[in-house]
mmCIF file of C-alpha atoms in Angstrom:
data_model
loop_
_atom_site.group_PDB
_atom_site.id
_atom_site.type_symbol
_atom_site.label_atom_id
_atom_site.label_comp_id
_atom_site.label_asym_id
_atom_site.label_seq_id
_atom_site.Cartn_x
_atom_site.Cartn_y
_atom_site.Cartn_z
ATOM 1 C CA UNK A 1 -8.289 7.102 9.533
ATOM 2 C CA UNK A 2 -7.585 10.759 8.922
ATOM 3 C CA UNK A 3 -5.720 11.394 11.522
ATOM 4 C CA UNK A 4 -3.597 7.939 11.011
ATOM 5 C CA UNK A 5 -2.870 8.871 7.149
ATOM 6 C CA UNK A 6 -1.550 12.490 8.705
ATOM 7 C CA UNK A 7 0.527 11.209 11.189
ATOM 8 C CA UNK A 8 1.997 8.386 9.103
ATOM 9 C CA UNK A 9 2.736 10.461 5.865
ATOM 10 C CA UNK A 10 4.349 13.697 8.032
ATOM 11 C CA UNK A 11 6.510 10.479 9.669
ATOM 12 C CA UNK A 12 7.595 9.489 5.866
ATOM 13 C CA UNK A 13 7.092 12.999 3.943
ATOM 14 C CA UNK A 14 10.552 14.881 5.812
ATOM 15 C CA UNK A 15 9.021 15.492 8.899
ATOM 16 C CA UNK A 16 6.342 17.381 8.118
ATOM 17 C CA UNK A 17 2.462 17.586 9.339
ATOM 18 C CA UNK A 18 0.082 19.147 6.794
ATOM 19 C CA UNK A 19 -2.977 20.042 6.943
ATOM 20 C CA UNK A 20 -5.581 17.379 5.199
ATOM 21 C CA UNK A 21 -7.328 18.302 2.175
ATOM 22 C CA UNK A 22 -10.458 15.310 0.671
ATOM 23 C CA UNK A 23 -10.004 17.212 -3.036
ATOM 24 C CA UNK A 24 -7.225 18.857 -4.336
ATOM 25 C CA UNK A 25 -9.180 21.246 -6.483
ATOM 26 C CA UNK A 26 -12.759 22.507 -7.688
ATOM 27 C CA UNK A 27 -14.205 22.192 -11.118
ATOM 28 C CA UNK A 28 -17.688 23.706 -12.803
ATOM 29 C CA UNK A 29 -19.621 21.807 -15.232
ATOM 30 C CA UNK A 30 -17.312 23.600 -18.146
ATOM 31 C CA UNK A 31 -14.279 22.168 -16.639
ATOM 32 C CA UNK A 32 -12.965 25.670 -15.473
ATOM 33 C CA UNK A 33 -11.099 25.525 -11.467
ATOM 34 C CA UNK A 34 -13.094 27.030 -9.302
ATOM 35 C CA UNK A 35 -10.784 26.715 -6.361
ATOM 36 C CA UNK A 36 -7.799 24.549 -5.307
ATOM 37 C CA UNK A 37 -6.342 23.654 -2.421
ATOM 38 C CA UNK A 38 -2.709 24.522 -1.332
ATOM 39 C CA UNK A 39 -0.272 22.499 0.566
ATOM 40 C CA UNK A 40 -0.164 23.880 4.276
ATOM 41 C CA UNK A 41 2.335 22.835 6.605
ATOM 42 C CA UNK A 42 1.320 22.978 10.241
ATOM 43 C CA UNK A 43 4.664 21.813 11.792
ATOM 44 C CA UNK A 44 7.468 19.946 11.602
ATOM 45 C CA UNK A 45 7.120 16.723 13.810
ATOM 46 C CA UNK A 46 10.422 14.543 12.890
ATOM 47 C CA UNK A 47 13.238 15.973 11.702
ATOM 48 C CA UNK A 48 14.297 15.055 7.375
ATOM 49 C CA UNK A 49 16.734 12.260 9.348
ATOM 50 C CA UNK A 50 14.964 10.720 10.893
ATOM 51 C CA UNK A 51 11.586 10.345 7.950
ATOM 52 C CA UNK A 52 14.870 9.374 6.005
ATOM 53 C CA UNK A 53 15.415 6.281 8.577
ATOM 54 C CA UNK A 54 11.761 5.762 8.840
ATOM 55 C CA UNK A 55 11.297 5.271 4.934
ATOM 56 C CA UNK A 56 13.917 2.612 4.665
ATOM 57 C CA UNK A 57 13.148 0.828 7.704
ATOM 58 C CA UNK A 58 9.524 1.006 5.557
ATOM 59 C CA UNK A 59 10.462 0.271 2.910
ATOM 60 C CA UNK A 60 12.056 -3.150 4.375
ATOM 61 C CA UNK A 61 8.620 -3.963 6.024
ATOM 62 C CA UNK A 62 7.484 -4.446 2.633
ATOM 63 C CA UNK A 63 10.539 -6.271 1.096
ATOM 64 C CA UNK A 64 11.370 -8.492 3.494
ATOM 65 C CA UNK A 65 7.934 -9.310 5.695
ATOM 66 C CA UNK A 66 4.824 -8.481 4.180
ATOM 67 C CA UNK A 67 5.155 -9.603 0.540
ATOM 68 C CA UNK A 68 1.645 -8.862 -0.145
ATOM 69 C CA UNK A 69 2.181 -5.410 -0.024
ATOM 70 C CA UNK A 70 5.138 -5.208 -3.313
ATOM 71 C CA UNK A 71 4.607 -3.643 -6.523
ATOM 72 C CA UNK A 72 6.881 -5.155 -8.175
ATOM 73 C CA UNK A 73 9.161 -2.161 -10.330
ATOM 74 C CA UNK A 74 8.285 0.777 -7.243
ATOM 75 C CA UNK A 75 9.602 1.346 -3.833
ATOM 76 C CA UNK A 76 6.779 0.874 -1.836
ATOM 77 C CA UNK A 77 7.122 1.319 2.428
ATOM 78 C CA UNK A 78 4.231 0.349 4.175
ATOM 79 C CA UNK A 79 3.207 -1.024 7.888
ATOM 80 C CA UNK A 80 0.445 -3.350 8.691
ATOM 81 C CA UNK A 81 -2.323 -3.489 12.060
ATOM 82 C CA UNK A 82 -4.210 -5.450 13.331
ATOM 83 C CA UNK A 83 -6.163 -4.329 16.495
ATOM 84 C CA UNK A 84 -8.560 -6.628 18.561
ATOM 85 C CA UNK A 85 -12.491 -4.766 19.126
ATOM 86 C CA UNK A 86 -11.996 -5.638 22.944
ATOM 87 C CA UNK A 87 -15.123 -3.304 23.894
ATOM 88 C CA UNK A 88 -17.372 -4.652 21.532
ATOM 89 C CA UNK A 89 -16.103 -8.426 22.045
ATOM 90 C CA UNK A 90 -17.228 -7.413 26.213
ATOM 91 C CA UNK A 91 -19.952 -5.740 25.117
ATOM 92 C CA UNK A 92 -21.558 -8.984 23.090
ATOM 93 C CA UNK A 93 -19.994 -11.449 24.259
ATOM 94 C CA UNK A 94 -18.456 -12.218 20.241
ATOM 95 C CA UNK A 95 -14.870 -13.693 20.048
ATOM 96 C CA UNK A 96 -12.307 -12.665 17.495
ATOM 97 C CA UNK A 97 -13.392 -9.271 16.309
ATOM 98 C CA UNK A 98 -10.363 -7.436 14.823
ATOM 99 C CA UNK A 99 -9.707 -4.459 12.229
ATOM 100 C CA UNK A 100 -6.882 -5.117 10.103
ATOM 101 C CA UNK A 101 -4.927 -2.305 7.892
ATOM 102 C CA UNK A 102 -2.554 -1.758 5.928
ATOM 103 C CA UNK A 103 -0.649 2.248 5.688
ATOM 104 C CA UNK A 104 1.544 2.047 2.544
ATOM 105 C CA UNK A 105 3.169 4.804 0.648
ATOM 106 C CA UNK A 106 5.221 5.527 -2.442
ATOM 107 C CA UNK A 107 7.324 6.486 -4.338
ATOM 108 C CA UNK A 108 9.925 5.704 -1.610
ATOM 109 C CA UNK A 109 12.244 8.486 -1.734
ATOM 110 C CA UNK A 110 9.822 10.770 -2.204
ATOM 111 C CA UNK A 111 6.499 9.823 -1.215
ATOM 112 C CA UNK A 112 3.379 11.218 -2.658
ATOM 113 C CA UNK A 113 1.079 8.667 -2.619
ATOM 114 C CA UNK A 114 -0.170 7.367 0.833
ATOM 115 C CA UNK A 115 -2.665 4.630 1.198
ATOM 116 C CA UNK A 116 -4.473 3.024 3.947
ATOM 117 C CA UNK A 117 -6.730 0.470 3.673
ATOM 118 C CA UNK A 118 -8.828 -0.764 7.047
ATOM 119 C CA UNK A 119 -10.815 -4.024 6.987
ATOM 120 C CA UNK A 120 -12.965 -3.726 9.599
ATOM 121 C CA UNK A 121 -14.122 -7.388 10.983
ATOM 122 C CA UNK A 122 -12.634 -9.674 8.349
ATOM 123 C CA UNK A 123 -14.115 -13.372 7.627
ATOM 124 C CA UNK A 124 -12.074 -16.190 6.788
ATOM 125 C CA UNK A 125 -9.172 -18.162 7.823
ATOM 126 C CA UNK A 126 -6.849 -14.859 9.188
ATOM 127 C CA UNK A 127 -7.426 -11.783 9.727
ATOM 128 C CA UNK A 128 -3.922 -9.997 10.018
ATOM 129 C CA UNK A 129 -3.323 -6.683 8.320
ATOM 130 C CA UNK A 130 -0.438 -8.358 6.478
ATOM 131 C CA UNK A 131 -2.592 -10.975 4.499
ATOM 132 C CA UNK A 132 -6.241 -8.734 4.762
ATOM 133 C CA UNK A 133 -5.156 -5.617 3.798
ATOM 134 C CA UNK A 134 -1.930 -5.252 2.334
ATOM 135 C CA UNK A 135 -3.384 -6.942 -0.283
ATOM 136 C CA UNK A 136 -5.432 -4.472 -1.460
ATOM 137 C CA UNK A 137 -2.940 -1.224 -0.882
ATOM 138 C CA UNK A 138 -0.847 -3.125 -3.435
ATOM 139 C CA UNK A 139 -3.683 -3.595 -6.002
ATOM 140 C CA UNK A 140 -4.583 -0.102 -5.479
ATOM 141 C CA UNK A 141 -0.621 1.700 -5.832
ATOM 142 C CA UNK A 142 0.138 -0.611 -8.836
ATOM 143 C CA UNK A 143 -2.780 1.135 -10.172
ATOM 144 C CA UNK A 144 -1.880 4.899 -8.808
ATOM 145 C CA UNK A 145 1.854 5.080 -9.585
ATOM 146 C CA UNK A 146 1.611 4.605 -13.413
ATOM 147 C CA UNK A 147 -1.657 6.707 -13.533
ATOM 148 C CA UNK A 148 0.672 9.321 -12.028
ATOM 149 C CA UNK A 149 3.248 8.710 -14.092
ATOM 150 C CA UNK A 150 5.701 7.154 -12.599
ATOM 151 C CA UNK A 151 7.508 4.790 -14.788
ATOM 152 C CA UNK A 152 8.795 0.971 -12.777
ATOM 153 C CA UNK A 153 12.027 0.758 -12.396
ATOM 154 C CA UNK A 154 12.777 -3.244 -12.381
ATOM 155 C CA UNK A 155 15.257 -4.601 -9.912
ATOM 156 C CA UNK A 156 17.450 -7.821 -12.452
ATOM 157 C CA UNK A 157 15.577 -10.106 -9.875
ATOM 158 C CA UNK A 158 12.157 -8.735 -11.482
ATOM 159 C CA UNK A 159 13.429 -8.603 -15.019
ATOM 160 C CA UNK A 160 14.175 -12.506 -14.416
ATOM 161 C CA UNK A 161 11.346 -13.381 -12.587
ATOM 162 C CA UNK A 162 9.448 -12.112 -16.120
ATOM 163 C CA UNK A 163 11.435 -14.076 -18.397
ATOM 164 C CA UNK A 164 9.416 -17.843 -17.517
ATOM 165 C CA UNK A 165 7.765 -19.077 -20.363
ATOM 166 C CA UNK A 166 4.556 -20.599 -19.394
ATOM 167 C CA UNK A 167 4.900 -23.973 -20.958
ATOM 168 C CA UNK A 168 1.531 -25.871 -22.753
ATOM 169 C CA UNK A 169 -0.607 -26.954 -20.927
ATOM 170 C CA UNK A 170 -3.319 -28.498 -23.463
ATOM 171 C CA UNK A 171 -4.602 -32.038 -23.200
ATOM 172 C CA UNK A 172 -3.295 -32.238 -19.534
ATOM 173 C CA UNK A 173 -4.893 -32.673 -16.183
ATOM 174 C CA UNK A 174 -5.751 -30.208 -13.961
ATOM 175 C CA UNK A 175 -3.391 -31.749 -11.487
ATOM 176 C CA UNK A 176 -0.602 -31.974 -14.030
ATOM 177 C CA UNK A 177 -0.681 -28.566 -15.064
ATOM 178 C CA UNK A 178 -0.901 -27.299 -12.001
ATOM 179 C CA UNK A 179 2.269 -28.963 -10.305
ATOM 180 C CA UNK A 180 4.152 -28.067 -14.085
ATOM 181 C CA UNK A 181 3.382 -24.462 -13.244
ATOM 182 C CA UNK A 182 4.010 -24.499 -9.552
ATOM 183 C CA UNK A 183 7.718 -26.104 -10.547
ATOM 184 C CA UNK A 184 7.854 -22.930 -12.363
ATOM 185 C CA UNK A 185 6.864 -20.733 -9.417
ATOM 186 C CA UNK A 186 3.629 -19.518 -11.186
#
């Protein structure tokens, strides 16, 4: 997973492979820094064009295919797996043992948050990075982004898509309600 988060953020960062830190910095018990880490860069891999290319092409993975992945207000870019366990499907003899992720990043025109989120051996009724994982990576970046500060920035599309008024709903059925509010898109 390390190596996967390096290789996809220096494909989405300019170019540029740098060396992994786990914490960015040191604190004591009085809250003083003890040490911090700097950025490094090893090398560049791709040149600034082409991580340009690569974070719209991204960014369109999440936009137009895997919807699970949007935070709505952010430009997120992202690219789902899903890998079959072939040894250890030969090795026992067990059918349809997969790992399904999800590598998502953002801000999208200047990344600095990168996520991925592996799933290894889901359960249920699919087990595709696109409906396993990329839930999640959204969950998690719509919680990041305005921890970090970033502010949304709503397409008119979103703004609209806020506007519904959820009608009442009191004294109906279950099955009523729910088709009013499916009408609605909710």
């Amino acid at each position: 997973p390390m190596q996967l988060i390096c290789a996809a953020s220096a494909a989405i960062n300019g170019g540029y492979l740098l060396q992994p830190y786990v914490v960015n910095k040191i604190v004591d018990s009085e809250g003083n820094i003890v040490k911090t880490t700097e950025k490094t860069v090893k090398r560049q891999v791709v040149s600034e064009a082409t991580s340009e290319k690569l974070r719209v092409i991204l960014k369109a993975v999440v936009e137009k295919g895997v919807k699970n992945a949007y935070v709505a207000g952010y430009g997120v870019g992202g690219k789902t797996g899903t890998s079959e366990k072939v040894a250890e499907m030969q090795a026992t003899g067990e059918k349809g043992l997969y790992i399904s992720s999800f590598m998502g990043f953002a801000p999208i025109d200047d990344p600095e948050v990168a996520v991925l989120v592996m799933v290894d051996e889901p359960r249920g009724d699919t087990h595709f990075g696109s409906t396993v994982a990329a839930p999640v990576a959204s969950e998690i970046l719509s919680d990041i982004l305005p921890y970090l500060g970033y502010e949304p920035q709503y397409t008119e599309e979103e703004l609209e898509s806020f506007a519904i008024k959820v009608p009442e709903l009191l004294n109906k059925t279950v099955t009523d309600a729910k088709s009013e509010l499916d009408a609605l898109g909710l």
